[in-house]
Coordinates of C-alpha atoms and ligand atoms in Angstrom, one line a residue:
X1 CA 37.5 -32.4 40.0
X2 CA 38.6 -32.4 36.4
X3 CA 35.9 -31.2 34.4
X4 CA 34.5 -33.6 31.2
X5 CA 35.4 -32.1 27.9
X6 CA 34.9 -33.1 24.3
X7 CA 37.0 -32.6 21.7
X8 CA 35.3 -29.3 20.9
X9 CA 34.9 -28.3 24.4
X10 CA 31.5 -28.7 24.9
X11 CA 30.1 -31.5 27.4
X12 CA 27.5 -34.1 25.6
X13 CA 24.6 -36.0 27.3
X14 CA 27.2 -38.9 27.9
X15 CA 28.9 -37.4 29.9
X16 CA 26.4 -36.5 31.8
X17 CA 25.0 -40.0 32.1
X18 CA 28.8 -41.0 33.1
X19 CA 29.1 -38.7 36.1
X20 CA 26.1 -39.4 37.1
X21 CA 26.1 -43.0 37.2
X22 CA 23.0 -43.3 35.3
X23 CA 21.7 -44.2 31.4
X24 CA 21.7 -41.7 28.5
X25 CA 17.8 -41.8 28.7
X26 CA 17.5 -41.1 32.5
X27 CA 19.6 -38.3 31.6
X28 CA 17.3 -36.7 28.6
X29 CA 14.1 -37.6 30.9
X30 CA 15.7 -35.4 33.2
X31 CA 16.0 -32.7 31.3
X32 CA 12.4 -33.2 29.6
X33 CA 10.4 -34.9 32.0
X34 CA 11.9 -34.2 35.4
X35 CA 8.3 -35.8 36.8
X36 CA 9.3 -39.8 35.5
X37 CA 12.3 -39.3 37.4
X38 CA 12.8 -40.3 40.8
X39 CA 14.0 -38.0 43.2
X40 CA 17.3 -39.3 44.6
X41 CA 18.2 -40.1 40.7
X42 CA 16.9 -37.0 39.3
X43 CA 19.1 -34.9 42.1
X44 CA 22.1 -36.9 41.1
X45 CA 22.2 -35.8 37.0
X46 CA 21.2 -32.1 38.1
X47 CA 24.2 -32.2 40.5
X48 CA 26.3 -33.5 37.4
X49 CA 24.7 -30.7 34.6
X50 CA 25.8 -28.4 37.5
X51 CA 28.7 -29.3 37.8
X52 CA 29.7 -30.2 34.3
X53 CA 28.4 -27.3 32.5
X54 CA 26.2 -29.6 30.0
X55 CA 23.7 -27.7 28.2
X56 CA 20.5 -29.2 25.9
X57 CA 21.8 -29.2 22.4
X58 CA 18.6 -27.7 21.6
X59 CA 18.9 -27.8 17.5
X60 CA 20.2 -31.5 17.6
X61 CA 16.9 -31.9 19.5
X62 CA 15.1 -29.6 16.8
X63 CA 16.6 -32.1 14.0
X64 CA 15.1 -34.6 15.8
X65 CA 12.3 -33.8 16.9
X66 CA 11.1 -32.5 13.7
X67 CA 10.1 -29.2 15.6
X68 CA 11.5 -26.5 16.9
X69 CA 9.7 -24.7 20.4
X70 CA 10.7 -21.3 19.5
X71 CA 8.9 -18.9 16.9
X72 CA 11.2 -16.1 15.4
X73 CA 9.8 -12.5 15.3
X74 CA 11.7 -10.0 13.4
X75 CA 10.3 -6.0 13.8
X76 CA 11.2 -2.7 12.2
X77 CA 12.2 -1.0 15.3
X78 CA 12.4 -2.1 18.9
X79 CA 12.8 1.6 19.8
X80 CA 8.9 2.8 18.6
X81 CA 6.4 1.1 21.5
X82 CA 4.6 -0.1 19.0
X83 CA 6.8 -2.7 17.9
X84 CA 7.1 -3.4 21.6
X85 CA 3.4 -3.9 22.1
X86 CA 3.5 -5.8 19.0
X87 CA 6.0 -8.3 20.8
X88 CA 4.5 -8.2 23.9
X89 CA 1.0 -9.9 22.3
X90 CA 3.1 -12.2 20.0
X91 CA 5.2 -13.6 23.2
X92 CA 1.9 -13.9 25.3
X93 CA 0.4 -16.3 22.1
X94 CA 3.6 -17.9 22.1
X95 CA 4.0 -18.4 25.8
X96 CA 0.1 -19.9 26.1
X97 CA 0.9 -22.1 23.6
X98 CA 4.0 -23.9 25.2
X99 CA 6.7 -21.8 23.0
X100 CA 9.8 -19.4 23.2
X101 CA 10.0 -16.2 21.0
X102 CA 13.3 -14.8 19.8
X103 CA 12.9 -11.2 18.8
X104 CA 14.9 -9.7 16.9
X105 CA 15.2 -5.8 15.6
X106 CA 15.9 -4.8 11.8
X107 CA 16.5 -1.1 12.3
X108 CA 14.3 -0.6 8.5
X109 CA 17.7 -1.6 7.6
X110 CA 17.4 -4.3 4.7
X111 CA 21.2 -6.1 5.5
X112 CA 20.2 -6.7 9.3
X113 CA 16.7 -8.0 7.9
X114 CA 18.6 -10.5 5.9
X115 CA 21.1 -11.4 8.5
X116 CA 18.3 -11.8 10.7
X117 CA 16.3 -13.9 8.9
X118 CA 19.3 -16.3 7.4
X119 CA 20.0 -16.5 11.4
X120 CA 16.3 -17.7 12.1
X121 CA 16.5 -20.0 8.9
X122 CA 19.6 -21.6 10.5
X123 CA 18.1 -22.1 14.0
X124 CA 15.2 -24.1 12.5
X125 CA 12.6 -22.0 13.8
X126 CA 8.9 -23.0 13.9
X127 CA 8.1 -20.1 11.9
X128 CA 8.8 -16.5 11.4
X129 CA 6.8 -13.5 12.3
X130 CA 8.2 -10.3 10.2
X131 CA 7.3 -6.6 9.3
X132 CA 9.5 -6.3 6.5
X133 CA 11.2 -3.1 5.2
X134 CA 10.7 -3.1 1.9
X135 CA 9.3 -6.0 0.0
X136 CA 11.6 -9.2 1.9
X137 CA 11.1 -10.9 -1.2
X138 CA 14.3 -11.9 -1.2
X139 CA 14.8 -12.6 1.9
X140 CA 11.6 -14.0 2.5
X141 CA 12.6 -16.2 -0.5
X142 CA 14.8 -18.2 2.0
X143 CA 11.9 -19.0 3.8
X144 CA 9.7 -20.3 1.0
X145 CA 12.9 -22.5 -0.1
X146 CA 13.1 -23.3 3.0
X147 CA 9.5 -24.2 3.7
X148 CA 9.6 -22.0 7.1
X149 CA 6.2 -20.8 7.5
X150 CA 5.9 -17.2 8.7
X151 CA 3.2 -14.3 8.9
X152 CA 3.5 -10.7 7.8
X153 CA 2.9 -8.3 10.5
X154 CA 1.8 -4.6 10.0
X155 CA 1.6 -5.3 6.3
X156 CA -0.8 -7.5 4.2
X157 CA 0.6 -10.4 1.6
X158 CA 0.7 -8.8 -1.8
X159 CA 0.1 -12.3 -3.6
X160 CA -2.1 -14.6 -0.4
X161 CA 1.1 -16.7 -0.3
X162 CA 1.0 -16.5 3.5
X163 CA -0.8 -15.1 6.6
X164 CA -1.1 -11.3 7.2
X165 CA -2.1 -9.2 10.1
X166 CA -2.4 -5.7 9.8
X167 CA -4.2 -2.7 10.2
X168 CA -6.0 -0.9 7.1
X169 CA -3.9 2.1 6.8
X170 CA -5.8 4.0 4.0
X171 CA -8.8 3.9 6.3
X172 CA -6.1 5.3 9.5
X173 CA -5.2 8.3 6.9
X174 CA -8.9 9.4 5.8
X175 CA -9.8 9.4 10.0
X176 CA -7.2 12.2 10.4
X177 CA -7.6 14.0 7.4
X178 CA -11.3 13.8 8.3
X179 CA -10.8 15.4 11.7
X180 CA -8.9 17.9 10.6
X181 CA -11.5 19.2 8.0
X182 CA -14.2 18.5 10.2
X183 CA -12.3 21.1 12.6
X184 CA -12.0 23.9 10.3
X185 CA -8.6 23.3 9.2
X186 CA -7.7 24.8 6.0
X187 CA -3.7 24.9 5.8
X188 CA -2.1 21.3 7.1
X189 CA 1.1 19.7 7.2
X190 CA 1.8 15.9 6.7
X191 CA 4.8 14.2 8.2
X192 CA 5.5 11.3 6.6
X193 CA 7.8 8.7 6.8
X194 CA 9.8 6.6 3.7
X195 CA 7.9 6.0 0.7
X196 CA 9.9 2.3 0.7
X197 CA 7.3 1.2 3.6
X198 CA 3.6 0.3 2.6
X199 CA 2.6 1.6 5.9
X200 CA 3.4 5.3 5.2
X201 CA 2.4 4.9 1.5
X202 CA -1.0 3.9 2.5
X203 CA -1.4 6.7 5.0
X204 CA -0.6 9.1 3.2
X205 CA -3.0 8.0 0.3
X206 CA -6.1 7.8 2.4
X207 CA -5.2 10.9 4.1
X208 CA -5.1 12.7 0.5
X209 CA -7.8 11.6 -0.5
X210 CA -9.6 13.4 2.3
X211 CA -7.9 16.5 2.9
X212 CA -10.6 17.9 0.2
X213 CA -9.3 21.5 -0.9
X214 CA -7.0 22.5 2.0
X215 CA -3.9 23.6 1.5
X216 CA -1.5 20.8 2.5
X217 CA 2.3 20.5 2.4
X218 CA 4.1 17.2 2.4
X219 CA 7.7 16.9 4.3
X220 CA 9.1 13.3 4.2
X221 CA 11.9 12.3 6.7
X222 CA 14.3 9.0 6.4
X223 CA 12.6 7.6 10.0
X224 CA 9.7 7.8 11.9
X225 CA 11.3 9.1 15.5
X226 CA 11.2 11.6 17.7
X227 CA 14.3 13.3 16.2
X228 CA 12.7 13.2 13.0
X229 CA 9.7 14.5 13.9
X230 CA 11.6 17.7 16.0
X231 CA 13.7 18.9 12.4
X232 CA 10.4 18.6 10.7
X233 CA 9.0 20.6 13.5
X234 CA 11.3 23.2 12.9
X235 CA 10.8 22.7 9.3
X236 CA 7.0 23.4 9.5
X237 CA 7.9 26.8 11.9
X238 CA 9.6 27.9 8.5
X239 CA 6.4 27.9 6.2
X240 CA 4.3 30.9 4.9
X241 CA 1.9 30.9 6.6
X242 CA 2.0 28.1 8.7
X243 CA 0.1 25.3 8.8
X244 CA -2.7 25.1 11.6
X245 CA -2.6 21.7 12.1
X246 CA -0.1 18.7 11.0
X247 CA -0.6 14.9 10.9
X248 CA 2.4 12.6 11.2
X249 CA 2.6 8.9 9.7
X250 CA 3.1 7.9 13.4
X251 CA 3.4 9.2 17.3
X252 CA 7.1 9.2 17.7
X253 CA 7.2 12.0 14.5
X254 CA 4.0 13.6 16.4
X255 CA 5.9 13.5 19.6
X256 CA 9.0 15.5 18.3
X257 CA 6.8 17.8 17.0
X258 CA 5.1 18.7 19.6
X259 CA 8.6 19.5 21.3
X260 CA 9.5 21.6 18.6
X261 CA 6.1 23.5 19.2
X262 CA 6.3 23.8 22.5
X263 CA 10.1 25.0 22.4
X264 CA 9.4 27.7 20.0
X265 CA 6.4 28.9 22.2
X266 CA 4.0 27.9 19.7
X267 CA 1.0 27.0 21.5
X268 CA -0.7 23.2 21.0
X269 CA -3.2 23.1 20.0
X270 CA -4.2 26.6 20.0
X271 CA -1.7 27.8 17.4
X272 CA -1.0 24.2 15.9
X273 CA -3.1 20.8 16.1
X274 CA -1.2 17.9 16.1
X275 CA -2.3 14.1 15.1
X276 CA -0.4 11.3 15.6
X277 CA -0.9 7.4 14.6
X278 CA -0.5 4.1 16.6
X279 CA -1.7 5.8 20.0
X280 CA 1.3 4.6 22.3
X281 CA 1.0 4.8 25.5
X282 CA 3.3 8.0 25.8
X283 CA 0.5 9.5 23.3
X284 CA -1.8 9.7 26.4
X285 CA 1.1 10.9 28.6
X286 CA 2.6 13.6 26.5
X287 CA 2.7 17.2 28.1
X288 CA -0.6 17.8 25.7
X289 CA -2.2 15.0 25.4
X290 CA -1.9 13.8 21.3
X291 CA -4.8 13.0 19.3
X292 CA -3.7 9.8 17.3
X293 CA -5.1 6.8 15.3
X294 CA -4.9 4.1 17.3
X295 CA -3.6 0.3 15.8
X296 CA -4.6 -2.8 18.6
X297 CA -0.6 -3.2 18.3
X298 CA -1.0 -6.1 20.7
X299 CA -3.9 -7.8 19.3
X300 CA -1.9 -7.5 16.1
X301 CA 1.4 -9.7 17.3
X302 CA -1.5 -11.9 19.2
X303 CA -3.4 -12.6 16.1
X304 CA -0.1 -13.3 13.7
X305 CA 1.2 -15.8 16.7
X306 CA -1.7 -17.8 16.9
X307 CA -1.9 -18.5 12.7
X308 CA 1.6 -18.8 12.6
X309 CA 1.2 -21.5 15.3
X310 CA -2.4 -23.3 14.0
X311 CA -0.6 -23.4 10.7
X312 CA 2.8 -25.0 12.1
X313 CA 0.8 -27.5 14.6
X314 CA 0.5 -30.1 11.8
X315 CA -3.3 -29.9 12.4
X316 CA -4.4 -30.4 9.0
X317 CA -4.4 -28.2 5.9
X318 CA -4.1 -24.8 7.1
X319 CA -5.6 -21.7 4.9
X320 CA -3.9 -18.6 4.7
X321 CA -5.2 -15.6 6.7
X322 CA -5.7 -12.1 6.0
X323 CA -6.6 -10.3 8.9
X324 CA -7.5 -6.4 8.2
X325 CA -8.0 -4.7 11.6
X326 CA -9.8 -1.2 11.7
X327 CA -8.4 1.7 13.2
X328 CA -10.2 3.7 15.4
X329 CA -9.4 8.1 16.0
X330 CA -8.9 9.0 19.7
X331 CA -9.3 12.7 20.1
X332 CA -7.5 14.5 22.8
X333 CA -6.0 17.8 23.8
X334 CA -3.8 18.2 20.6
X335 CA -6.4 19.0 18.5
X336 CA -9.0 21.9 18.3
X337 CA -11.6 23.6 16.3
X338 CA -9.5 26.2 14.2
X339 CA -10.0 29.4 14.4
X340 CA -13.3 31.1 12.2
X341 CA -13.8 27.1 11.4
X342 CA -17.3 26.2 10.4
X343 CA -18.0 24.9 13.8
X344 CA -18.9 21.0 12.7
X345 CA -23.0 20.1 13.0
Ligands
RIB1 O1 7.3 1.4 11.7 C1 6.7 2.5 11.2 C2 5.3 2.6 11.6 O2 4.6 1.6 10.9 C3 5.0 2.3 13.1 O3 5.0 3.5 13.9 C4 3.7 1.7 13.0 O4 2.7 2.7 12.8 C5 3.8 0.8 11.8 O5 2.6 0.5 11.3

């Protein structure tokens, strides 16, 4: 059986509708509302998408409709947990609400978060859910020309032109910095990741301003992963003396530190505490368990879905959100009380 092409290859809704034997509309209600349909006509047309190939123009229908069912969601890094946790509570929002999510992965590379973006602009999505790498102004520019709404995730809106969800990362710092002191630690290392994101910025300034009159040596590194975190593991075995403890800007650093530690036979935590921040769930699982500041990643990506989608329902006048979650210190087996430390009252 010859199949139906148009001129551009693709099979329309009339064709459909021709095959089948039945009106355009049957056709669309079909494909929308399979329940007005009778059963004998509504087999026919899904014999004839079958066999024709026809799939939903689904932007024409956007255009149409005015709408579009899918929200856009554009991370840092799909390879950190966190992001993925982040996802997985932005898709649930979505999904509860009737909606797709397309996900897409900037690599804290700023070209991809452009691409990205234009590519999300094009598909006329509902709205955009982003943790930018640097500022996105211009990229996020497109979107205000545009009028695409979207909501910044893990960072909070410099100027209250649109939602925010995030988690107060001064207040993440000072918690580490704070445990550290509290257990005796006088000589500590700080892995931090680039000063281009807020995130490490803001870590790094509440954990300063609580280290109080330790000793404390800074390394940076270009990306907050495991490989990262193992060279500035082997960095930190190179110090005079070494550090007793280190805190890194997130878990993925703290993890490849930990495996430089453990390689080099430096004991954790009795020779070296560790602290990590995000608490993924390989924080709990590592070979010694990591003391980390924990972010409710999935109550973030929740939280930005459902203002992204209240303020794209078409409800009424929407207010911009700033949601400022706290972060909370779970101790485990990574850190200890140093040794000769003022046991804490
Ligand atoms: O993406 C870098 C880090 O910033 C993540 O690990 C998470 O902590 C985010 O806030």
């Amino acid at each position: 059986m010859a199949r139906i092409r148009r001129a551009n290859g693709s099979v329309g809704i009339k064709d459909v509708a021709q095959k089948a034997g039945v009106s355009i509309g049957t056709v669309s209600n079909v494909v929308n509302r399979p329940h007005v349909v009778a059963a004998g006509t509504r087999n026919r047309v899904q014999a004839a998408i079958e066999e024709l190939g026809y799939v939903r123009d689904e932007s024409a229908r956007q255009l149409r409709a005015g709408s579009s069912r899918a929200l856009g969601l554009l991370v840092l890094d799909l390879g950190n947990p966190f992001f993925v946790d982040v996802a997985r509570g932005a898709e649930q929002a979505a999904h509860d609400a009737g909606l797709n999510m397309i996900t897409c992965n900037s690599g804290q590379r700023v070209d991809r978060e452009v691409s990205y973006l234009a590519m999300l602009a094009e598909l006329r999505v509902r709205g955009v859910l982003v943790s930018p790498v640097g500022t996105a102004a211009d990229s996020l520019a497109l979107f205000r020309r545009g009028a695409i709404p979207y909501v910044l995730v893990d960072r909070r809106s410099p100027d209250g032109t649109s939602c925010s969800v995030s988690v107060d990362d001064v207040a993440g710092g000072a918690l580490a910095a704070r445990h550290l002191v509290e257990t005796g630690h006088r000589n500590i290392a700080f892995v931090n990741g680039p000063a281009v994101l807020v995130q490490c910025r803001e870590r790094e300034q509440g954990f300063c301003s609580e280290i109080g009159d330790a000793d404390l040596s800074i390394l940076e590194v270009e990306a907050l992963t495991v490989e990262s975190g193992r060279d500035a593991g082997s960095r930190i075995l190179g110090i005079s003396p070494r550090p007793t403890a280190v805190f890194c800007a997130n878990d993925l650093l703290a993890l490849g530190v930990l495996q430089t530690m453990v390689g080099a036979g430096v004991r954790v935590p009795e020779d070296i505490s560790i602290v990590g921040y995000d608490d993924i769930e390989f924080a709990s699982a590592a070979a010694v368990p990591l003391t980390s500041v924990r972010q409710p990643a999935a109550r973030i990506g929740q939280k930005a879905a459902e203002l992204l989608i209240e303020e794209t329902s078409g409800a009424g006048a929407h207010r911009h959100q700033t949601v400022v979650y706290t972060p909370e210190l779970v101790v485990r087996a990574s850190t200890r009380v140093s040794r000769g430390a003022r046991a804490s009252k």
